[in-house]
Amino acid sequence: MVSVAHACCRPFRRAVATGFAAVALNAAAAFAPASAGPVAPPPPADQRCRDGGAANAFRPALPKAIQALRETGKLTIVAIGSSTTAGAGASSADKSYPTVLEEELRRRLPQAEIRVVNRGVGGQSAYEMLMRMEADVIEQAPGLVIWQTVANDVVNHIGEEKLAKILKKGIRKVQSAGIDLVMMDLPWMPREGRYPHYDDYRAVLKRTSEEFGVAVFPRYGVMREWASSRRFTQQELIGMNGTELVEAGYRCLAIRIADGVAAAVAGAVPKATN
């Protein structure tokens, strides 16, 4: 049995106040609907989320998640982040990427009890997330944390050194609690030139993650590939304001994350018996 835990609508309490967040959401809108996995054949449109995946592979090592599944048959994942995690722009909380991620993992790992807790709050900085890491994340006793951050720090240009210190503290806090961690790369945006330090901040996230042996979900490369491919209609790529389009982007994001997580832990889950 699987249940999705949300912070009592907290993700939708705060509006996405920055221009960056709006652009990032619009970029996400360019990506196709999805729903795929080994249990049931994916609809043709959903397969577009996976096409070109070899160029942006996501193969995390998740020893703590595997241990949790082997010992209890259960896995709790906490997704912490800002508007992308909260699901800003989606018609409801159940269209956010953490909810779809839970649905996908449940379908692929039917013998396990999967729970994905959404701790996204739109507009938050890395520091604000760090301040709630204990109460909102670690107290959930997850086997895996997915941290989507840095977006709003780019807008506010807090400084690369300061950002690195914040990320290091957050990573240490999660790892010292015996929890696997995946960081999420920043999104590709068609107008990222508005932020001249964008690549510098992406590099900080990458370097810091590598320093601590933390896997990074390659969101930037994945989104850029989707946008440049011929697998999406012109309307999907330029229709930036439709809620359905934003939801389709979240769905594709969740499927690509689920691909990596399911592959990493599959050996720890008992196979279904007739």
PDB file of N, CA and C in Angstrom, residues 133-219:
ATOM      1  N   MET A 133      15.667  21.168   7.368  1.00  0.00           N
ATOM      2  CA  MET A 133      16.087  19.817   6.997  1.00  0.00           C
ATOM      3  C   MET A 133      15.816  18.805   8.107  1.00  0.00           C
ATOM      4  N   GLU A 134      16.054  19.207   9.340  1.00  0.00           N
ATOM      5  CA  GLU A 134      15.846  18.273  10.463  1.00  0.00           C
ATOM      6  C   GLU A 134      14.371  17.936  10.624  1.00  0.00           C
ATOM      7  N   ALA A 135      13.541  18.953  10.797  1.00  0.00           N
ATOM      8  CA  ALA A 135      12.129  18.719  11.092  1.00  0.00           C
ATOM      9  C   ALA A 135      11.343  18.183   9.904  1.00  0.00           C
ATOM     10  N   ASP A 136      11.600  18.716   8.733  1.00  0.00           N
ATOM     11  CA  ASP A 136      10.808  18.334   7.562  1.00  0.00           C
ATOM     12  C   ASP A 136      11.319  17.092   6.848  1.00  0.00           C
ATOM     13  N   VAL A 137      12.593  16.786   7.038  1.00  0.00           N
ATOM     14  CA  VAL A 137      13.183  15.694   6.259  1.00  0.00           C
ATOM     15  C   VAL A 137      13.659  14.552   7.144  1.00  0.00           C
ATOM     16  N   ILE A 138      14.627  14.801   7.979  1.00  0.00           N
ATOM     17  CA  ILE A 138      15.257  13.724   8.735  1.00  0.00           C
ATOM     18  C   ILE A 138      14.292  13.060   9.703  1.00  0.00           C
ATOM     19  N   GLU A 139      13.388  13.826  10.285  1.00  0.00           N
ATOM     20  CA  GLU A 139      12.423  13.230  11.223  1.00  0.00           C
ATOM     21  C   GLU A 139      11.452  12.270  10.541  1.00  0.00           C
ATOM     22  N   GLN A 140      11.402  12.294   9.221  1.00  0.00           N
ATOM     23  CA  GLN A 140      10.568  11.337   8.480  1.00  0.00           C
ATOM     24  C   GLN A 140      11.253   9.975   8.371  1.00  0.00           C
ATOM     25  N   ALA A 141      12.518   9.886   8.783  1.00  0.00           N
ATOM     26  CA  ALA A 141      13.307   8.654   8.722  1.00  0.00           C
ATOM     27  C   ALA A 141      13.300   8.041   7.325  1.00  0.00           C
ATOM     28  N   PRO A 142      13.646   8.831   6.309  1.00  0.00           N
ATOM     29  CA  PRO A 142      13.633   8.295   4.948  1.00  0.00           C
ATOM     30  C   PRO A 142      14.876   7.459   4.649  1.00  0.00           C
ATOM     31  N   GLY A 143      14.775   6.651   3.599  1.00  0.00           N
ATOM     32  CA  GLY A 143      15.953   5.953   3.102  1.00  0.00           C
ATOM     33  C   GLY A 143      16.641   6.765   2.031  1.00  0.00           C
ATOM     34  N   LEU A 144      15.896   7.717   1.454  1.00  0.00           N
ATOM     35  CA  LEU A 144      16.421   8.541   0.366  1.00  0.00           C
ATOM     36  C   LEU A 144      15.833   9.944   0.437  1.00  0.00           C
ATOM     37  N   VAL A 145      16.688  10.930   0.191  1.00  0.00           N
ATOM     38  CA  VAL A 145      16.255  12.325   0.085  1.00  0.00           C
ATOM     39  C   VAL A 145      16.633  12.833  -1.301  1.00  0.00           C
ATOM     40  N   ILE A 146      15.708  13.520  -1.947  1.00  0.00           N
ATOM     41  CA  ILE A 146      15.980  14.185  -3.221  1.00  0.00           C
ATOM     42  C   ILE A 146      15.907  15.684  -2.954  1.00  0.00           C
ATOM     43  N   TRP A 147      17.032  16.371  -3.142  1.00  0.00           N
ATOM     44  CA  TRP A 147      17.110  17.801  -2.808  1.00  0.00           C
ATOM     45  C   TRP A 147      17.203  18.623  -4.086  1.00  0.00           C
ATOM     46  N   GLN A 148      16.155  19.363  -4.369  1.00  0.00           N
ATOM     47  CA  GLN A 148      16.093  20.275  -5.520  1.00  0.00           C
ATOM     48  C   GLN A 148      16.269  21.686  -4.978  1.00  0.00           C
ATOM     49  N   THR A 149      17.374  22.333  -5.354  1.00  0.00           N
ATOM     50  CA  THR A 149      17.679  23.633  -4.762  1.00  0.00           C
ATOM     51  C   THR A 149      18.555  24.466  -5.691  1.00  0.00           C
ATOM     52  N   VAL A 150      18.981  25.618  -5.224  1.00  0.00           N
ATOM     53  CA  VAL A 150      19.890  26.571  -5.872  1.00  0.00           C
ATOM     54  C   VAL A 150      19.169  27.541  -6.815  1.00  0.00           C
ATOM     55  N   ALA A 151      17.988  27.175  -7.327  1.00  0.00           N
ATOM     56  CA  ALA A 151      17.293  28.036  -8.283  1.00  0.00           C
ATOM     57  C   ALA A 151      17.137  29.468  -7.785  1.00  0.00           C
ATOM     58  N   ASN A 152      16.606  29.611  -6.600  1.00  0.00           N
ATOM     59  CA  ASN A 152      16.366  30.963  -6.088  1.00  0.00           C
ATOM     60  C   ASN A 152      17.650  31.647  -5.626  1.00  0.00           C
ATOM     61  N   ASP A 153      18.671  30.866  -5.354  1.00  0.00           N
ATOM     62  CA  ASP A 153      19.966  31.444  -4.997  1.00  0.00           C
ATOM     63  C   ASP A 153      20.634  32.074  -6.217  1.00  0.00           C
ATOM     64  N   VAL A 154      20.330  31.543  -7.391  1.00  0.00           N
ATOM     65  CA  VAL A 154      20.819  32.157  -8.625  1.00  0.00           C
ATOM     66  C   VAL A 154      20.210  33.550  -8.784  1.00  0.00           C
ATOM     67  N   VAL A 155      18.914  33.616  -8.584  1.00  0.00           N
ATOM     68  CA  VAL A 155      18.211  34.896  -8.726  1.00  0.00           C
ATOM     69  C   VAL A 155      18.760  35.925  -7.750  1.00  0.00           C
ATOM     70  N   ASN A 156      18.951  35.512  -6.514  1.00  0.00           N
ATOM     71  CA  ASN A 156      19.413  36.438  -5.477  1.00  0.00           C
ATOM     72  C   ASN A 156      20.928  36.619  -5.484  1.00  0.00           C
ATOM     73  N   HIS A 157      21.618  35.811  -6.279  1.00  0.00           N
ATOM     74  CA  HIS A 157      23.080  35.893  -6.429  1.00  0.00           C
ATOM     75  C   HIS A 157      23.748  35.996  -5.054  1.00  0.00           C
ATOM     76  N   ILE A 158      23.569  34.950  -4.251  1.00  0.00           N
ATOM     77  CA  ILE A 158      24.083  34.992  -2.871  1.00  0.00           C
ATOM     78  C   ILE A 158      25.600  34.819  -2.799  1.00  0.00           C
ATOM     79  N   GLY A 159      26.207  34.373  -3.889  1.00  0.00           N
ATOM     80  CA  GLY A 159      27.651  34.156  -3.890  1.00  0.00           C
ATOM     81  C   GLY A 159      27.982  32.677  -3.891  1.00  0.00           C
ATOM     82  N   GLU A 160      28.934  32.306  -4.708  1.00  0.00           N
ATOM     83  CA  GLU A 160      29.261  30.895  -4.873  1.00  0.00           C
ATOM     84  C   GLU A 160      29.825  30.280  -3.598  1.00  0.00           C
ATOM     85  N   GLU A 161      30.681  30.996  -2.913  1.00  0.00           N
ATOM     86  CA  GLU A 161      31.274  30.463  -1.683  1.00  0.00           C
ATOM     87  C   GLU A 161      30.227  30.231  -0.613  1.00  0.00           C
ATOM     88  N   LYS A 162      29.332  31.184  -0.466  1.00  0.00           N
ATOM     89  CA  LYS A 162      28.261  31.045   0.531  1.00  0.00           C
ATOM     90  C   LYS A 162      27.373  29.861   0.185  1.00  0.00           C
ATOM     91  N   LEU A 163      27.029  29.716  -1.094  1.00  0.00           N
ATOM     92  CA  LEU A 163      26.180  28.605  -1.516  1.00  0.00           C
ATOM     93  C   LEU A 163      26.854  27.271  -1.213  1.00  0.00           C
ATOM     94  N   ALA A 164      28.151  27.173  -1.517  1.00  0.00           N
ATOM     95  CA  ALA A 164      28.865  25.915  -1.271  1.00  0.00           C
ATOM     96  C   ALA A 164      28.810  25.539   0.208  1.00  0.00           C
ATOM     97  N   LYS A 165      28.964  26.512   1.087  1.00  0.00           N
ATOM     98  CA  LYS A 165      28.923  26.235   2.525  1.00  0.00           C
ATOM     99  C   LYS A 165      27.547  25.718   2.947  1.00  0.00           C
ATOM    100  N   ILE A 166      26.511  26.315   2.397  1.00  0.00           N
ATOM    101  CA  ILE A 166      25.147  25.889   2.742  1.00  0.00           C
ATOM    102  C   ILE A 166      24.893  24.464   2.253  1.00  0.00           C
ATOM    103  N   LEU A 167      25.284  24.188   1.027  1.00  0.00           N
ATOM    104  CA  LEU A 167      25.080  22.851   0.470  1.00  0.00           C
ATOM    105  C   LEU A 167      25.861  21.807   1.259  1.00  0.00           C
ATOM    106  N   LYS A 168      27.082  22.134   1.635  1.00  0.00           N
ATOM    107  CA  LYS A 168      27.892  21.187   2.403  1.00  0.00           C
ATOM    108  C   LYS A 168      27.240  20.872   3.743  1.00  0.00           C
ATOM    109  N   LYS A 169      26.709  21.885   4.404  1.00  0.00           N
ATOM    110  CA  LYS A 169      26.043  21.644   5.688  1.00  0.00           C
ATOM    111  C   LYS A 169      24.823  20.755   5.509  1.00  0.00           C
ATOM    112  N   GLY A 170      24.057  21.012   4.463  1.00  0.00           N
ATOM    113  CA  GLY A 170      22.873  20.200   4.220  1.00  0.00           C
ATOM    114  C   GLY A 170      23.219  18.760   3.886  1.00  0.00           C
ATOM    115  N   ILE A 171      24.218  18.582   3.048  1.00  0.00           N
ATOM    116  CA  ILE A 171      24.635  17.229   2.667  1.00  0.00           C
ATOM    117  C   ILE A 171      25.158  16.470   3.885  1.00  0.00           C
ATOM    118  N   ARG A 172      25.986  17.128   4.682  1.00  0.00           N
ATOM    119  CA  ARG A 172      26.519  16.470   5.894  1.00  0.00           C
ATOM    120  C   ARG A 172      25.383  16.062   6.838  1.00  0.00           C
ATOM    121  N   LYS A 173      24.393  16.924   6.963  1.00  0.00           N
ATOM    122  CA  LYS A 173      23.285  16.637   7.870  1.00  0.00           C
ATOM    123  C   LYS A 173      22.542  15.379   7.429  1.00  0.00           C
ATOM    124  N   VAL A 174      22.277  15.264   6.145  1.00  0.00           N
ATOM    125  CA  VAL A 174      21.558  14.098   5.627  1.00  0.00           C
ATOM    126  C   VAL A 174      22.424  12.842   5.730  1.00  0.00           C
ATOM    127  N   GLN A 175      23.668  12.948   5.314  1.00  0.00           N
ATOM    128  CA  GLN A 175      24.541  11.771   5.332  1.00  0.00           C
ATOM    129  C   GLN A 175      24.835  11.299   6.753  1.00  0.00           C
ATOM    130  N   SER A 176      24.994  12.229   7.680  1.00  0.00           N
ATOM    131  CA  SER A 176      25.283  11.830   9.062  1.00  0.00           C
ATOM    132  C   SER A 176      24.095  11.127   9.711  1.00  0.00           C
ATOM    133  N   ALA A 177      22.905  11.322   9.128  1.00  0.00           N
ATOM    134  CA  ALA A 177      21.716  10.635   9.621  1.00  0.00           C
ATOM    135  C   ALA A 177      21.565   9.258   8.984  1.00  0.00           C
ATOM    136  N   GLY A 178      22.520   8.874   8.137  1.00  0.00           N
ATOM    137  CA  GLY A 178      22.472   7.559   7.510  1.00  0.00           C
ATOM    138  C   GLY A 178      21.440   7.465   6.406  1.00  0.00           C
ATOM    139  N   ILE A 179      21.321   8.528   5.612  1.00  0.00           N
ATOM    140  CA  ILE A 179      20.298   8.595   4.568  1.00  0.00           C
ATOM    141  C   ILE A 179      20.971   8.828   3.220  1.00  0.00           C
ATOM    142  N   ASP A 180      20.513   8.125   2.190  1.00  0.00           N
ATOM    143  CA  ASP A 180      20.993   8.380   0.835  1.00  0.00           C
ATOM    144  C   ASP A 180      20.484   9.733   0.365  1.00  0.00           C
ATOM    145  N   LEU A 181      21.270  10.380  -0.491  1.00  0.00           N
ATOM    146  CA  LEU A 181      20.905  11.697  -0.990  1.00  0.00           C
ATOM    147  C   LEU A 181      21.142  11.793  -2.488  1.00  0.00           C
ATOM    148  N   VAL A 182      20.198  12.389  -3.184  1.00  0.00           N
ATOM    149  CA  VAL A 182      20.339  12.740  -4.594  1.00  0.00           C
ATOM    150  C   VAL A 182      20.095  14.237  -4.715  1.00  0.00           C
ATOM    151  N   MET A 183      21.027  14.952  -5.330  1.00  0.00           N
ATOM    152  CA  MET A 183      20.840  16.363  -5.619  1.00  0.00           C
ATOM    153  C   MET A 183      20.244  16.486  -7.019  1.00  0.00           C
ATOM    154  N   MET A 184      19.482  17.534  -7.260  1.00  0.00           N
ATOM    155  CA  MET A 184      18.895  17.756  -8.577  1.00  0.00           C
ATOM    156  C   MET A 184      19.548  18.970  -9.232  1.00  0.00           C
ATOM    157  N   ASP A 185      20.039  18.766 -10.440  1.00  0.00           N
ATOM    158  CA  ASP A 185      20.645  19.853 -11.195  1.00  0.00           C
ATOM    159  C   ASP A 185      19.610  20.933 -11.482  1.00  0.00           C
ATOM    160  N   LEU A 186      20.075  22.125 -11.797  1.00  0.00           N
ATOM    161  CA  LEU A 186      19.165  23.211 -12.155  1.00  0.00           C
ATOM    162  C   LEU A 186      18.505  22.909 -13.502  1.00  0.00           C
ATOM    163  N   PRO A 187      17.393  23.552 -13.811  1.00  0.00           N
ATOM    164  CA  PRO A 187      16.720  23.288 -15.083  1.00  0.00           C
ATOM    165  C   PRO A 187      17.383  23.995 -16.252  1.00  0.00           C
ATOM    166  N   TRP A 188      17.243  23.403 -17.425  1.00  0.00           N
ATOM    167  CA  TRP A 188      17.574  24.120 -18.653  1.00  0.00           C
ATOM    168  C   TRP A 188      16.463  25.129 -18.909  1.00  0.00           C
ATOM    169  N   MET A 189      16.832  26.323 -19.332  1.00  0.00           N
ATOM    170  CA  MET A 189      15.845  27.352 -19.649  1.00  0.00           C
ATOM    171  C   MET A 189      16.226  28.023 -20.959  1.00  0.00           C
ATOM    172  N   PRO A 190      15.248  28.309 -21.818  1.00  0.00           N
ATOM    173  CA  PRO A 190      15.569  28.971 -23.086  1.00  0.00           C
ATOM    174  C   PRO A 190      16.096  30.386 -22.905  1.00  0.00           C
ATOM    175  N   ARG A 191      15.847  30.983 -21.734  1.00  0.00           N
ATOM    176  CA  ARG A 191      16.284  32.355 -21.501  1.00  0.00           C
ATOM    177  C   ARG A 191      17.196  32.457 -20.282  1.00  0.00           C
ATOM    178  N   GLU A 192      18.026  31.443 -20.080  1.00  0.00           N
ATOM    179  CA  GLU A 192      18.881  31.440 -18.898  1.00  0.00           C
ATOM    180  C   GLU A 192      19.942  32.536 -18.944  1.00  0.00           C
ATOM    181  N   GLY A 193      20.138  33.146 -20.119  1.00  0.00           N
ATOM    182  CA  GLY A 193      21.082  34.243 -20.237  1.00  0.00           C
ATOM    183  C   GLY A 193      20.713  35.434 -19.371  1.00  0.00           C
ATOM    184  N   ARG A 194      19.487  35.459 -18.889  1.00  0.00           N
ATOM    185  CA  ARG A 194      19.059  36.521 -17.971  1.00  0.00           C
ATOM    186  C   ARG A 194      19.853  36.454 -16.672  1.00  0.00           C
ATOM    187  N   TYR A 195      20.454  35.296 -16.415  1.00  0.00           N
ATOM    188  CA  TYR A 195      21.187  35.100 -15.174  1.00  0.00           C
ATOM    189  C   TYR A 195      22.647  34.782 -15.530  1.00  0.00           C
ATOM    190  N   PRO A 196      23.511  35.784 -15.584  1.00  0.00           N
ATOM    191  CA  PRO A 196      24.887  35.596 -16.062  1.00  0.00           C
ATOM    192  C   PRO A 196      25.723  34.623 -15.244  1.00  0.00           C
ATOM    193  N   HIS A 197      25.326  34.348 -13.995  1.00  0.00           N
ATOM    194  CA  HIS A 197      26.097  33.437 -13.151  1.00  0.00           C
ATOM    195  C   HIS A 197      25.467  32.037 -13.084  1.00  0.00           C
ATOM    196  N   TYR A 198      24.543  31.776 -13.975  1.00  0.00           N
ATOM    197  CA  TYR A 198      23.789  30.521 -13.940  1.00  0.00           C
ATOM    198  C   TYR A 198      24.716  29.307 -13.954  1.00  0.00           C
ATOM    199  N   ASP A 199      25.613  29.251 -14.921  1.00  0.00           N
ATOM    200  CA  ASP A 199      26.510  28.100 -15.033  1.00  0.00           C
ATOM    201  C   ASP A 199      27.458  27.999 -13.842  1.00  0.00           C
ATOM    202  N   ASP A 200      27.828  29.130 -13.274  1.00  0.00           N
ATOM    203  CA  ASP A 200      28.705  29.115 -12.106  1.00  0.00           C
ATOM    204  C   ASP A 200      28.025  28.442 -10.915  1.00  0.00           C
ATOM    205  N   TYR A 201      26.755  28.741 -10.732  1.00  0.00           N
ATOM    206  CA  TYR A 201      26.019  28.138  -9.619  1.00  0.00           C
ATOM    207  C   TYR A 201      25.766  26.652  -9.864  1.00  0.00           C
ATOM    208  N   ARG A 202      25.527  26.305 -11.114  1.00  0.00           N
ATOM    209  CA  ARG A 202      25.389  24.879 -11.452  1.00  0.00           C
ATOM    210  C   ARG A 202      26.684  24.148 -11.125  1.00  0.00           C
ATOM    211  N   ALA A 203      27.808  24.777 -11.425  1.00  0.00           N
ATOM    212  CA  ALA A 203      29.102  24.157 -11.167  1.00  0.00           C
ATOM    213  C   ALA A 203      29.334  23.964  -9.673  1.00  0.00           C
ATOM    214  N   VAL A 204      28.883  24.911  -8.850  1.00  0.00           N
ATOM    215  CA  VAL A 204      29.019  24.773  -7.396  1.00  0.00           C
ATOM    216  C   VAL A 204      28.256  23.548  -6.917  1.00  0.00           C
ATOM    217  N   LEU A 205      27.031  23.398  -7.392  1.00  0.00           N
ATOM    218  CA  LEU A 205      26.223  22.251  -6.998  1.00  0.00           C
ATOM    219  C   LEU A 205      26.905  20.946  -7.412  1.00  0.00           C
ATOM    220  N   LYS A 206      27.421  20.912  -8.632  1.00  0.00           N
ATOM    221  CA  LYS A 206      28.072  19.696  -9.129  1.00  0.00           C
ATOM    222  C   LYS A 206      29.326  19.372  -8.339  1.00  0.00           C
ATOM    223  N   ARG A 207      30.189  20.382  -8.127  1.00  0.00           N
ATOM    224  CA  ARG A 207      31.445  20.150  -7.402  1.00  0.00           C
ATOM    225  C   ARG A 207      31.195  19.695  -5.968  1.00  0.00           C
ATOM    226  N   THR A 208      30.250  20.344  -5.323  1.00  0.00           N
ATOM    227  CA  THR A 208      29.965  20.003  -3.928  1.00  0.00           C
ATOM    228  C   THR A 208      29.411  18.587  -3.824  1.00  0.00           C
ATOM    229  N   SER A 209      28.540  18.231  -4.741  1.00  0.00           N
ATOM    230  CA  SER A 209      27.982  16.876  -4.740  1.00  0.00           C
ATOM    231  C   SER A 209      29.074  15.844  -4.960  1.00  0.00           C
ATOM    232  N   GLU A 210      29.957  16.110  -5.892  1.00  0.00           N
ATOM    233  CA  GLU A 210      31.059  15.178  -6.170  1.00  0.00           C
ATOM    234  C   GLU A 210      31.973  15.028  -4.961  1.00  0.00           C
ATOM    235  N   GLU A 211      32.200  16.124  -4.263  1.00  0.00           N
ATOM    236  CA  GLU A 211      33.062  16.096  -3.088  1.00  0.00           C
ATOM    237  C   GLU A 211      32.552  15.129  -2.034  1.00  0.00           C
ATOM    238  N   PHE A 212      31.228  15.024  -1.925  1.00  0.00           N
ATOM    239  CA  PHE A 212      30.625  14.165  -0.912  1.00  0.00           C
ATOM    240  C   PHE A 212      30.108  12.844  -1.486  1.00  0.00           C
ATOM    241  N   GLY A 213      30.401  12.581  -2.740  1.00  0.00           N
ATOM    242  CA  GLY A 213      29.961  11.331  -3.352  1.00  0.00           C
ATOM    243  C   GLY A 213      28.465  11.233  -3.535  1.00  0.00           C
ATOM    244  N   VAL A 214      27.825  12.361  -3.796  1.00  0.00           N
ATOM    245  CA  VAL A 214      26.369  12.408  -3.947  1.00  0.00           C
ATOM    246  C   VAL A 214      25.991  12.412  -5.428  1.00  0.00           C
ATOM    247  N   ALA A 215      25.035  11.572  -5.790  1.00  0.00           N
ATOM    248  CA  ALA A 215      24.558  11.517  -7.172  1.00  0.00           C
ATOM    249  C   ALA A 215      23.770  12.780  -7.502  1.00  0.00           C
ATOM    250  N   VAL A 216      23.867  13.216  -8.752  1.00  0.00           N
ATOM    251  CA  VAL A 216      23.110  14.385  -9.220  1.00  0.00           C
ATOM    252  C   VAL A 216      22.187  13.951 -10.351  1.00  0.00           C
ATOM    253  N   PHE A 217      20.907  14.237 -10.205  1.00  0.00           N
ATOM    254  CA  PHE A 217      19.994  13.963 -11.309  1.00  0.00           C
ATOM    255  C   PHE A 217      20.222  15.032 -12.377  1.00  0.00           C
ATOM    256  N   PRO A 218      20.544  14.626 -13.620  1.00  0.00           N
ATOM    257  CA  PRO A 218      20.975  15.579 -14.653  1.00  0.00           C
ATOM    258  C   PRO A 218      19.819  16.327 -15.313  1.00  0.00           C
ATOM    259  N   ARG A 219      19.084  17.077 -14.512  1.00  0.00           N
ATOM    260  CA  ARG A 219      17.884  17.734 -15.026  1.00  0.00           C
ATOM    261  C   ARG A 219      18.194  18.691 -16.179  1.00  0.00           C
TER     262      ARG A 219
END
